[in-house]
Amino acid sequence: MYEPITRPEETNDLRALVRRICDDHQMPLEERILRGEQVSWEDHRPGREAAKEAGLWGLRLPESLGGADLSVYDLVNCFEEAARPLAQLRFAGGLPAALVSAEGEQYERYTRPILEDRMRWAFAQTEPSGGGDPGGALRTTAVRDGSNWVISGSKVFISGVDAADIVLVVALTDPDKRQRGGISLFAVEKDNPGLTIAREIEVLGGLRVHELFLDDCRVEESALLGAAGGGFAEAQKLLSTARMTVAATALGIADRALEMMISYARTRSVFGGPLSEKQAVQGFIVDSWTEIHQARLALYNAAGRTDAGHDTRVEAGMAKLLGTETVGRVLDRAIQVHGAAGTSLDSPLAHWYGLQRLSRIYEGPSEVQKYRVIARKLLEH
């Protein structure tokens, strides 16, 4: 399919490598999902191992930690390709920013096991009081008690808990300061008696997330990640890059949905001719292609400026906004072109439709990106 974006040759080689891994390992898993089979985390292991053997391990980590040390630009290109199969390729070895420079006990307890794929982590910020305004809505507290911290509160809609060994909990350590030095980040091991996984919640797309309770959950000083009061900044580090990878995932799915739309329109005959000759369908295809192109330019701009050392919270928010809004429209058009076949769970389109509706909410809803991130920055002067 024609694409008017010129990437560096090494980036194209990287994309081709990820696509080969996906074709070999993830596409067969997609076929199983479309047959109604359950696919587990362990079923994804061959793909993760193939990526590791190819050097795609800890994509953003420095080589000194065994990582691939990719630029953000190459990172988002990897995520685009990894999202094309319904059984998305999950790169392992990802490390929270607060643990990259960990030493001593923290390194041995958390960093090394994560790097060696012996430990997985989940990120717990959202609470029943709200997730779009973590600084203002946060109610979970952590209070010093001698050499320990005692955490109390609840979290909801937390993904990845079922496969995680530790949960990174965002908590208030100074309610008066809040996001200006009063929020900290803690690693809570899942077998901690003060941590309860209360219930599993099934959401759109067949995903399952969890509600957590922290009832006088006692952790040692070494569970504090980074400096006390630095948790909001650490969470934002996670979220800024995460917003770009969410956008990249959305665009990878949108790209494949567009390819499916074009292929189906070429082969489907209706009212005496190919569906591709109908003006409405041509409009769907052109509009989708144009929106994907514009969203991709915004994403690559955000990634490139991040690599150059700029503060790109606004650009990352714009990339997420455009990418996630675009994929929703593209999937809607693709399903319309496919007709009833597009609504069937025999097609990845129907699965993606529910999954990608979620992307406009998590890691910062579309409205937050518009009015709290982008508009606020534009109106500063």
mmCIF file of C-alpha atoms in Angstrom:
data_model
loop_
_atom_site.group_PDB
_atom_site.id
_atom_site.type_symbol
_atom_site.label_atom_id
_atom_site.label_comp_id
_atom_site.label_asym_id
_atom_site.label_seq_id
_atom_site.Cartn_x
_atom_site.Cartn_y
_atom_site.Cartn_z
ATOM 1 C CA MET A 1 0.000 0.000 0.000
ATOM 2 C CA TYR A 2 1.327 3.432 -0.942
ATOM 3 C CA GLU A 3 2.769 5.368 1.976
ATOM 4 C CA PRO A 4 4.283 8.842 1.459
ATOM 5 C CA ILE A 5 6.540 8.647 4.525
ATOM 6 C CA THR A 6 10.257 8.013 4.085
ATOM 7 C CA ARG A 7 11.877 6.267 7.042
ATOM 8 C CA PRO A 8 15.578 5.594 7.619
ATOM 9 C CA GLU A 9 16.689 2.292 6.099
ATOM 10 C CA GLU A 10 17.550 0.862 9.518
ATOM 11 C CA THR A 11 14.029 1.634 10.736
ATOM 12 C CA ASN A 12 12.532 -0.142 7.727
ATOM 13 C CA ASP A 13 14.775 -3.140 8.465
ATOM 14 C CA LEU A 14 13.570 -3.096 12.069
ATOM 15 C CA ARG A 15 9.936 -3.012 10.965
ATOM 16 C CA ALA A 16 10.545 -5.909 8.587
ATOM 17 C CA LEU A 17 12.129 -7.913 11.414
ATOM 18 C CA VAL A 18 9.141 -7.339 13.720
ATOM 19 C CA ARG A 19 6.725 -8.258 10.945
ATOM 20 C CA ARG A 20 8.551 -11.550 10.304
ATOM 21 C CA ILE A 21 8.345 -12.437 13.999
ATOM 22 C CA CYS A 22 4.639 -11.592 13.992
ATOM 23 C CA ASP A 23 3.999 -13.640 10.851
ATOM 24 C CA ASP A 24 5.795 -16.631 12.351
ATOM 25 C CA HIS A 25 4.447 -16.539 15.885
ATOM 26 C CA GLN A 26 1.554 -14.102 16.349
ATOM 27 C CA MET A 27 -0.560 -14.706 13.250
ATOM 28 C CA PRO A 28 -1.071 -18.394 14.198
ATOM 29 C CA LEU A 29 -2.281 -17.177 17.602
ATOM 30 C CA GLU A 30 -4.683 -14.807 15.836
ATOM 31 C CA GLU A 31 -6.152 -17.767 13.958
ATOM 32 C CA ARG A 32 -6.687 -19.572 17.266
ATOM 33 C CA ILE A 33 -8.431 -16.551 18.765
ATOM 34 C CA LEU A 34 -10.716 -16.282 15.741
ATOM 35 C CA ARG A 35 -11.638 -19.957 16.252
ATOM 36 C CA GLY A 36 -12.771 -19.061 19.759
ATOM 37 C CA GLU A 37 -9.793 -20.543 21.599
ATOM 38 C CA GLN A 38 -8.256 -18.999 24.708
ATOM 39 C CA VAL A 39 -4.689 -17.785 24.268
ATOM 40 C CA SER A 40 -2.592 -17.482 27.429
ATOM 41 C CA TRP A 41 0.444 -15.432 28.369
ATOM 42 C CA GLU A 42 2.536 -18.589 27.948
ATOM 43 C CA ASP A 43 1.237 -19.003 24.387
ATOM 44 C CA HIS A 44 2.891 -15.666 23.638
ATOM 45 C CA ARG A 45 6.259 -16.832 24.977
ATOM 46 C CA PRO A 46 7.654 -18.106 21.608
ATOM 47 C CA GLY A 47 7.086 -14.680 20.077
ATOM 48 C CA ARG A 48 8.727 -12.945 23.029
ATOM 49 C CA GLU A 49 11.666 -15.336 22.879
ATOM 50 C CA ALA A 50 12.059 -14.819 19.119
ATOM 51 C CA ALA A 51 12.080 -11.060 19.701
ATOM 52 C CA LYS A 52 14.682 -11.491 22.445
ATOM 53 C CA GLU A 53 16.916 -13.593 20.178
ATOM 54 C CA ALA A 54 16.619 -10.859 17.548
ATOM 55 C CA GLY A 55 17.832 -8.256 20.053
ATOM 56 C CA LEU A 56 14.393 -6.800 20.778
ATOM 57 C CA TRP A 57 14.506 -7.013 24.545
ATOM 58 C CA GLY A 58 14.034 -4.092 26.908
ATOM 59 C CA LEU A 59 13.470 -1.859 23.906
ATOM 60 C CA ARG A 60 14.284 1.425 25.649
ATOM 61 C CA LEU A 61 16.823 0.092 28.130
ATOM 62 C CA PRO A 62 20.524 0.898 27.753
ATOM 63 C CA GLU A 63 22.799 -1.802 26.429
ATOM 64 C CA SER A 64 24.487 -1.926 29.848
ATOM 65 C CA LEU A 65 21.282 -3.515 31.169
ATOM 66 C CA GLY A 66 20.940 -5.842 28.214
ATOM 67 C CA GLY A 67 18.411 -3.644 26.433
ATOM 68 C CA ALA A 68 18.046 -2.737 22.765
ATOM 69 C CA ASP A 69 18.527 0.983 23.536
ATOM 70 C CA LEU A 70 16.105 2.002 20.779
ATOM 71 C CA SER A 71 15.216 5.587 20.072
ATOM 72 C CA VAL A 72 11.596 6.526 20.731
ATOM 73 C CA TYR A 73 11.199 6.849 16.956
ATOM 74 C CA ASP A 74 12.223 3.221 16.433
ATOM 75 C CA LEU A 75 10.191 2.181 19.483
ATOM 76 C CA VAL A 76 6.919 3.452 18.019
ATOM 77 C CA ASN A 77 7.743 1.849 14.673
ATOM 78 C CA CYS A 78 8.180 -1.495 16.461
ATOM 79 C CA PHE A 79 4.828 -1.053 18.201
ATOM 80 C CA GLU A 80 3.083 -0.273 14.913
ATOM 81 C CA GLU A 81 4.217 -3.566 13.411
ATOM 82 C CA ALA A 82 3.629 -5.518 16.628
ATOM 83 C CA ALA A 83 -0.037 -4.422 16.657
ATOM 84 C CA ARG A 84 -0.955 -5.788 13.239
ATOM 85 C CA PRO A 85 -1.877 -9.291 14.479
ATOM 86 C CA LEU A 86 -4.895 -9.566 16.744
ATOM 87 C CA ALA A 87 -2.522 -11.464 19.064
ATOM 88 C CA GLN A 88 -0.248 -8.449 19.460
ATOM 89 C CA LEU A 89 3.453 -9.139 19.972
ATOM 90 C CA ARG A 90 4.348 -8.212 23.557
ATOM 91 C CA PHE A 91 7.940 -7.131 23.958
ATOM 92 C CA ALA A 92 9.449 -8.200 27.284
ATOM 93 C CA GLY A 93 12.138 -6.630 29.426
ATOM 94 C CA GLY A 94 10.337 -3.313 29.897
ATOM 95 C CA LEU A 95 11.505 -1.600 33.079
ATOM 96 C CA PRO A 96 9.885 1.294 34.971
ATOM 97 C CA ALA A 97 12.011 4.436 34.735
ATOM 98 C CA ALA A 98 12.410 4.484 38.518
ATOM 99 C CA LEU A 99 14.224 1.126 38.399
ATOM 100 C CA VAL A 100 16.626 1.855 35.554
ATOM 101 C CA SER A 101 19.203 3.329 37.944
ATOM 102 C CA ALA A 102 18.322 1.090 40.911
ATOM 103 C CA GLU A 103 21.210 -0.277 42.936
ATOM 104 C CA GLY A 104 21.806 -2.750 45.740
ATOM 105 C CA GLU A 105 18.714 -4.339 47.246
ATOM 106 C CA GLN A 106 16.299 -2.726 44.798
ATOM 107 C CA TYR A 107 18.311 -3.946 41.827
ATOM 108 C CA GLU A 108 18.428 -7.509 43.114
ATOM 109 C CA ARG A 109 14.824 -7.521 44.292
ATOM 110 C CA TYR A 110 13.115 -5.901 41.310
ATOM 111 C CA THR A 111 15.372 -4.830 38.454
ATOM 112 C CA ARG A 112 17.314 -8.035 37.856
ATOM 113 C CA PRO A 113 14.231 -10.352 37.942
ATOM 114 C CA ILE A 114 12.353 -8.077 35.520
ATOM 115 C CA LEU A 115 15.312 -7.961 33.152
ATOM 116 C CA GLU A 116 15.595 -11.756 33.274
ATOM 117 C CA ASP A 117 11.848 -12.189 32.591
ATOM 118 C CA ARG A 118 11.338 -13.797 35.995
ATOM 119 C CA MET A 119 9.148 -10.968 37.268
ATOM 120 C CA ARG A 120 6.353 -8.948 35.687
ATOM 121 C CA TRP A 121 4.772 -5.737 36.881
ATOM 122 C CA ALA A 122 1.477 -3.860 36.657
ATOM 123 C CA PHE A 123 0.904 -0.130 37.104
ATOM 124 C CA ALA A 124 -1.838 0.947 39.531
ATOM 125 C CA GLN A 125 -2.885 4.591 39.412
ATOM 126 C CA THR A 126 -6.619 4.773 38.597
ATOM 127 C CA GLU A 127 -9.008 4.854 41.559
ATOM 128 C CA PRO A 128 -12.799 4.804 41.986
ATOM 129 C CA SER A 129 -12.570 8.584 42.470
ATOM 130 C CA GLY A 130 -11.292 8.942 38.889
ATOM 131 C CA GLY A 131 -8.321 8.335 36.623
ATOM 132 C CA GLY A 132 -8.220 11.353 34.292
ATOM 133 C CA ASP A 133 -7.003 13.676 37.070
ATOM 134 C CA PRO A 134 -4.574 11.583 39.139
ATOM 135 C CA GLY A 135 -3.172 14.559 41.006
ATOM 136 C CA GLY A 136 -6.567 15.748 42.207
ATOM 137 C CA ALA A 137 -8.451 12.456 42.447
ATOM 138 C CA LEU A 138 -5.820 10.354 44.232
ATOM 139 C CA ARG A 139 -7.036 9.044 47.616
ATOM 140 C CA THR A 140 -4.643 6.166 48.348
ATOM 141 C CA THR A 141 -2.169 7.196 51.050
ATOM 142 C CA ALA A 142 1.225 5.960 52.229
ATOM 143 C CA VAL A 143 2.364 6.873 55.730
ATOM 144 C CA ARG A 144 5.771 6.241 57.288
ATOM 145 C CA ASP A 145 5.803 3.872 60.241
ATOM 146 C CA GLY A 146 9.346 3.498 61.510
ATOM 147 C CA SER A 147 11.400 1.965 58.716
ATOM 148 C CA ASN A 148 8.262 0.919 56.820
ATOM 149 C CA TRP A 149 5.474 2.513 54.829
ATOM 150 C CA VAL A 150 1.804 1.685 55.352
ATOM 151 C CA ILE A 151 -0.369 2.039 52.248
ATOM 152 C CA SER A 152 -4.173 2.291 52.405
ATOM 153 C CA GLY A 153 -6.658 2.788 49.599
ATOM 154 C CA SER A 154 -8.066 1.177 46.486
ATOM 155 C CA LYS A 155 -7.394 0.981 42.754
ATOM 156 C CA VAL A 156 -9.669 -0.045 39.916
ATOM 157 C CA PHE A 157 -9.451 -0.933 36.193
ATOM 158 C CA ILE A 158 -5.848 -2.078 36.610
ATOM 159 C CA SER A 159 -4.578 -4.184 33.719
ATOM 160 C CA GLY A 160 -1.985 -6.930 33.810
ATOM 161 C CA VAL A 161 -2.503 -7.826 37.469
ATOM 162 C CA ASP A 162 -3.212 -11.483 36.704
ATOM 163 C CA ALA A 163 0.260 -11.944 35.164
ATOM 164 C CA ALA A 164 2.130 -9.529 37.463
ATOM 165 C CA ASP A 165 4.372 -10.352 40.392
ATOM 166 C CA ILE A 166 4.559 -6.786 41.685
ATOM 167 C CA VAL A 167 2.160 -3.867 41.452
ATOM 168 C CA LEU A 168 3.530 -0.321 41.154
ATOM 169 C CA VAL A 169 1.190 1.697 43.366
ATOM 170 C CA VAL A 170 0.840 5.477 43.133
ATOM 171 C CA ALA A 171 0.067 6.904 46.597
ATOM 172 C CA LEU A 172 -0.151 10.228 48.436
ATOM 173 C CA THR A 173 2.709 10.767 50.872
ATOM 174 C CA ASP A 174 1.904 14.455 51.453
ATOM 175 C CA PRO A 175 -1.774 15.299 50.760
ATOM 176 C CA ASP A 176 -1.058 19.039 50.943
ATOM 177 C CA LYS A 177 1.530 18.962 48.165
ATOM 178 C CA ARG A 178 -0.087 16.309 45.962
ATOM 179 C CA GLN A 179 1.434 16.443 42.448
ATOM 180 C CA ARG A 180 3.911 19.113 43.567
ATOM 181 C CA GLY A 181 6.018 16.726 45.609
ATOM 182 C CA GLY A 182 3.405 14.799 47.578
ATOM 183 C CA ILE A 183 2.938 11.652 45.453
ATOM 184 C CA SER A 184 5.215 8.606 45.602
ATOM 185 C CA LEU A 185 5.554 5.293 43.790
ATOM 186 C CA PHE A 186 5.810 1.946 45.592
ATOM 187 C CA ALA A 187 6.452 -1.632 44.508
ATOM 188 C CA VAL A 188 3.986 -3.924 46.273
ATOM 189 C CA GLU A 189 4.536 -7.638 45.877
ATOM 190 C CA LYS A 190 1.366 -9.504 44.978
ATOM 191 C CA ASP A 191 1.629 -11.883 47.935
ATOM 192 C CA ASN A 192 1.687 -8.986 50.419
ATOM 193 C CA PRO A 193 -1.113 -9.759 52.944
ATOM 194 C CA GLY A 194 -2.268 -6.132 52.823
ATOM 195 C CA LEU A 195 -2.946 -6.302 49.079
ATOM 196 C CA THR A 196 -6.236 -7.856 47.967
ATOM 197 C CA ILE A 197 -7.246 -8.471 44.376
ATOM 198 C CA ALA A 198 -10.935 -7.895 44.967
ATOM 199 C CA ARG A 199 -12.512 -8.761 41.666
ATOM 200 C CA GLU A 200 -11.946 -9.245 37.976
ATOM 201 C CA ILE A 201 -13.819 -6.892 35.662
ATOM 202 C CA GLU A 202 -14.461 -7.856 32.037
ATOM 203 C CA VAL A 203 -14.429 -4.864 29.726
ATOM 204 C CA LEU A 204 -14.825 -4.255 25.992
ATOM 205 C CA GLY A 205 -12.824 -6.459 23.690
ATOM 206 C CA GLY A 206 -12.812 -9.372 26.132
ATOM 207 C CA LEU A 207 -10.092 -7.793 28.268
ATOM 208 C CA ARG A 208 -10.037 -8.395 32.003
ATOM 209 C CA VAL A 209 -8.896 -5.787 34.487
ATOM 210 C CA HIS A 210 -8.936 -5.803 38.268
ATOM 211 C CA GLU A 211 -9.952 -3.895 41.374
ATOM 212 C CA LEU A 212 -7.395 -3.807 44.176
ATOM 213 C CA PHE A 213 -7.646 -2.983 47.881
ATOM 214 C CA LEU A 214 -4.692 -1.944 50.030
ATOM 215 C CA ASP A 215 -5.623 -2.397 53.678
ATOM 216 C CA ASP A 216 -2.791 -1.215 55.960
ATOM 217 C CA CYS A 217 -0.441 -2.700 53.387
ATOM 218 C CA ARG A 218 3.010 -2.628 54.946
ATOM 219 C CA VAL A 219 6.102 -2.360 52.726
ATOM 220 C CA GLU A 220 9.787 -1.804 53.461
ATOM 221 C CA GLU A 221 11.703 1.354 52.616
ATOM 222 C CA SER A 222 13.228 -0.435 49.617
ATOM 223 C CA ALA A 223 9.745 -0.627 48.068
ATOM 224 C CA LEU A 224 9.795 3.152 47.555
ATOM 225 C CA LEU A 225 10.820 3.692 43.920
ATOM 226 C CA GLY A 226 12.756 6.877 43.398
ATOM 227 C CA ALA A 227 12.596 9.710 45.898
ATOM 228 C CA ALA A 228 9.655 10.264 48.224
ATOM 229 C CA GLY A 229 7.394 12.797 46.545
ATOM 230 C CA GLY A 230 8.737 11.989 43.081
ATOM 231 C CA GLY A 231 6.008 9.511 42.184
ATOM 232 C CA PHE A 232 3.934 11.893 40.099
ATOM 233 C CA ALA A 233 6.931 12.660 37.904
ATOM 234 C CA GLU A 234 7.738 8.944 37.633
ATOM 235 C CA ALA A 235 4.134 8.210 36.648
ATOM 236 C CA GLN A 236 4.277 10.936 34.000
ATOM 237 C CA LYS A 237 7.461 9.409 32.568
ATOM 238 C CA LEU A 238 5.591 6.158 32.194
ATOM 239 C CA LEU A 239 2.537 7.858 30.722
ATOM 240 C CA SER A 240 4.249 10.123 28.184
ATOM 241 C CA THR A 241 6.017 7.273 26.387
ATOM 242 C CA ALA A 242 2.988 5.044 26.938
ATOM 243 C CA ARG A 243 0.785 7.569 25.119
ATOM 244 C CA MET A 244 3.046 7.355 22.095
ATOM 245 C CA THR A 245 3.036 3.555 22.130
ATOM 246 C CA VAL A 246 -0.768 3.587 22.475
ATOM 247 C CA ALA A 247 -0.890 5.818 19.394
ATOM 248 C CA ALA A 248 1.500 3.504 17.543
ATOM 249 C CA THR A 249 -0.585 0.457 18.435
ATOM 250 C CA ALA A 250 -3.719 2.226 17.222
ATOM 251 C CA LEU A 251 -2.080 3.119 13.914
ATOM 252 C CA GLY A 252 -0.767 -0.404 13.378
ATOM 253 C CA ILE A 253 -4.306 -1.717 13.771
ATOM 254 C CA ALA A 254 -5.755 1.066 11.603
ATOM 255 C CA ASP A 255 -3.239 0.288 8.875
ATOM 256 C CA ARG A 256 -4.182 -3.380 8.765
ATOM 257 C CA ALA A 257 -7.906 -2.568 8.909
ATOM 258 C CA LEU A 258 -7.429 -0.288 5.897
ATOM 259 C CA GLU A 259 -5.601 -3.067 4.036
ATOM 260 C CA MET A 260 -8.475 -5.431 4.840
ATOM 261 C CA MET A 261 -10.981 -2.840 3.625
ATOM 262 C CA ILE A 262 -9.134 -2.389 0.324
ATOM 263 C CA SER A 263 -8.725 -6.145 -0.238
ATOM 264 C CA TYR A 264 -12.387 -6.860 0.485
ATOM 265 C CA ALA A 265 -13.588 -3.978 -1.712
ATOM 266 C CA ARG A 266 -11.536 -5.264 -4.642
ATOM 267 C CA THR A 267 -12.914 -8.810 -4.484
ATOM 268 C CA ARG A 268 -16.522 -8.209 -3.419
ATOM 269 C CA SER A 269 -19.060 -7.736 -6.211
ATOM 270 C CA VAL A 270 -22.244 -5.735 -5.572
ATOM 271 C CA PHE A 271 -24.835 -4.197 -7.903
ATOM 272 C CA GLY A 272 -23.038 -5.513 -10.946
ATOM 273 C CA GLY A 273 -19.509 -4.406 -10.183
ATOM 274 C CA PRO A 274 -16.651 -4.457 -7.668
ATOM 275 C CA LEU A 275 -17.332 -2.772 -4.351
ATOM 276 C CA SER A 276 -14.151 -0.765 -4.894
ATOM 277 C CA GLU A 277 -15.828 1.135 -7.759
ATOM 278 C CA LYS A 278 -18.524 2.567 -5.473
ATOM 279 C CA GLN A 279 -17.935 6.199 -4.586
ATOM 280 C CA ALA A 280 -18.897 5.792 -0.926
ATOM 281 C CA VAL A 281 -16.369 2.998 -0.458
ATOM 282 C CA GLN A 282 -13.658 4.994 -2.225
ATOM 283 C CA GLY A 283 -14.419 7.855 0.165
ATOM 284 C CA PHE A 284 -14.044 5.526 3.155
ATOM 285 C CA ILE A 285 -10.665 4.349 1.866
ATOM 286 C CA VAL A 286 -9.298 7.809 1.039
ATOM 287 C CA ASP A 287 -10.504 9.335 4.317
ATOM 288 C CA SER A 288 -8.967 6.477 6.284
ATOM 289 C CA TRP A 289 -5.651 6.657 4.450
ATOM 290 C CA THR A 290 -5.477 10.442 4.936
ATOM 291 C CA GLU A 291 -6.248 10.286 8.650
ATOM 292 C CA ILE A 292 -3.711 7.516 9.269
ATOM 293 C CA HIS A 293 -1.076 9.549 7.443
ATOM 294 C CA GLN A 294 -1.784 12.697 9.478
ATOM 295 C CA ALA A 295 -1.810 10.810 12.774
ATOM 296 C CA ARG A 296 1.450 9.052 11.882
ATOM 297 C CA LEU A 297 3.146 12.380 11.114
ATOM 298 C CA ALA A 298 2.085 13.657 14.554
ATOM 299 C CA LEU A 299 3.391 10.495 16.213
ATOM 300 C CA TYR A 300 6.750 10.585 14.439
ATOM 301 C CA ASN A 301 7.126 14.266 15.272
ATOM 302 C CA ALA A 302 6.495 13.541 18.969
ATOM 303 C CA ALA A 303 8.967 10.659 18.943
ATOM 304 C CA GLY A 304 11.653 12.621 17.118
ATOM 305 C CA ARG A 305 11.371 15.614 19.448
ATOM 306 C CA THR A 306 11.551 13.285 22.458
ATOM 307 C CA ASP A 307 14.753 11.783 21.078
ATOM 308 C CA ALA A 308 16.122 15.321 20.684
ATOM 309 C CA GLY A 309 15.590 15.941 24.395
ATOM 310 C CA HIS A 310 12.491 18.139 24.262
ATOM 311 C CA ASP A 311 9.592 18.061 26.718
ATOM 312 C CA THR A 312 6.939 16.454 24.512
ATOM 313 C CA ARG A 313 3.966 16.036 26.810
ATOM 314 C CA VAL A 314 1.856 18.104 24.409
ATOM 315 C CA GLU A 315 3.107 16.270 21.304
ATOM 316 C CA ALA A 316 2.593 12.882 22.981
ATOM 317 C CA GLY A 317 -0.929 13.913 23.962
ATOM 318 C CA MET A 318 -1.640 15.032 20.386
ATOM 319 C CA ALA A 319 -0.276 11.768 18.984
ATOM 320 C CA LYS A 320 -2.448 9.716 21.319
ATOM 321 C CA LEU A 321 -5.512 11.850 20.576
ATOM 322 C CA LEU A 322 -5.127 11.588 16.798
ATOM 323 C CA GLY A 323 -4.096 7.930 16.752
ATOM 324 C CA THR A 324 -6.868 6.621 18.974
ATOM 325 C CA GLU A 325 -9.586 8.746 17.395
ATOM 326 C CA THR A 326 -8.407 7.716 13.925
ATOM 327 C CA VAL A 327 -8.428 3.975 14.573
ATOM 328 C CA GLY A 328 -12.021 4.155 15.806
ATOM 329 C CA ARG A 329 -13.179 5.810 12.584
ATOM 330 C CA VAL A 330 -11.128 3.487 10.364
ATOM 331 C CA LEU A 331 -12.466 0.366 12.082
ATOM 332 C CA ASP A 332 -16.010 1.687 11.814
ATOM 333 C CA ARG A 333 -15.593 2.194 8.052
ATOM 334 C CA ALA A 334 -13.899 -1.187 7.599
ATOM 335 C CA ILE A 335 -16.762 -2.952 9.356
ATOM 336 C CA GLN A 336 -19.277 -1.025 7.243
ATOM 337 C CA VAL A 337 -17.523 -2.119 4.040
ATOM 338 C CA HIS A 338 -17.405 -5.749 5.199
ATOM 339 C CA GLY A 339 -21.074 -5.673 6.204
ATOM 340 C CA ALA A 340 -22.264 -8.513 8.427
ATOM 341 C CA ALA A 341 -18.923 -10.310 8.019
ATOM 342 C CA GLY A 342 -17.215 -7.394 9.738
ATOM 343 C CA THR A 343 -19.372 -7.735 12.843
ATOM 344 C CA SER A 344 -18.563 -11.419 13.311
ATOM 345 C CA LEU A 345 -16.004 -12.543 15.875
ATOM 346 C CA ASP A 346 -14.586 -14.605 13.008
ATOM 347 C CA SER A 347 -13.015 -11.318 11.899
ATOM 348 C CA PRO A 348 -10.322 -9.385 13.796
ATOM 349 C CA LEU A 349 -12.257 -6.191 12.993
ATOM 350 C CA ALA A 350 -14.968 -7.013 15.522
ATOM 351 C CA HIS A 351 -12.381 -7.776 18.219
ATOM 352 C CA TRP A 352 -10.434 -4.598 17.550
ATOM 353 C CA TYR A 353 -13.587 -2.475 17.582
ATOM 354 C CA GLY A 354 -14.121 -3.104 21.289
ATOM 355 C CA LEU A 355 -10.438 -3.057 22.195
ATOM 356 C CA GLN A 356 -9.724 0.240 20.496
ATOM 357 C CA ARG A 357 -12.732 1.973 22.020
ATOM 358 C CA LEU A 358 -10.844 1.571 25.297
ATOM 359 C CA SER A 359 -7.772 3.333 23.904
ATOM 360 C CA ARG A 360 -9.625 6.655 23.897
ATOM 361 C CA ILE A 361 -9.938 6.362 27.683
ATOM 362 C CA TYR A 362 -6.838 4.762 29.209
ATOM 363 C CA GLU A 363 -3.501 6.591 29.511
ATOM 364 C CA GLY A 364 -5.485 9.840 29.523
ATOM 365 C CA PRO A 365 -8.924 10.253 27.880
ATOM 366 C CA SER A 366 -9.248 12.167 24.611
ATOM 367 C CA GLU A 367 -10.835 15.103 26.428
ATOM 368 C CA VAL A 368 -7.921 15.321 28.867
ATOM 369 C CA GLN A 369 -5.483 15.433 25.948
ATOM 370 C CA LYS A 370 -7.528 18.189 24.291
ATOM 371 C CA TYR A 371 -8.335 20.474 27.188
ATOM 372 C CA ARG A 372 -5.809 19.749 29.946
ATOM 373 C CA VAL A 373 -2.707 19.012 27.899
ATOM 374 C CA ILE A 374 -2.900 20.629 24.461
ATOM 375 C CA ALA A 375 -5.275 23.599 24.993
ATOM 376 C CA ARG A 376 -3.679 24.608 28.308
ATOM 377 C CA LYS A 377 -0.251 24.735 26.662
ATOM 378 C CA LEU A 378 -1.530 26.734 23.696
ATOM 379 C CA LEU A 379 -3.225 29.261 25.986
ATOM 380 C CA GLU A 380 -0.189 29.861 28.201
ATOM 381 C CA HIS A 381 0.904 32.898 26.186
#
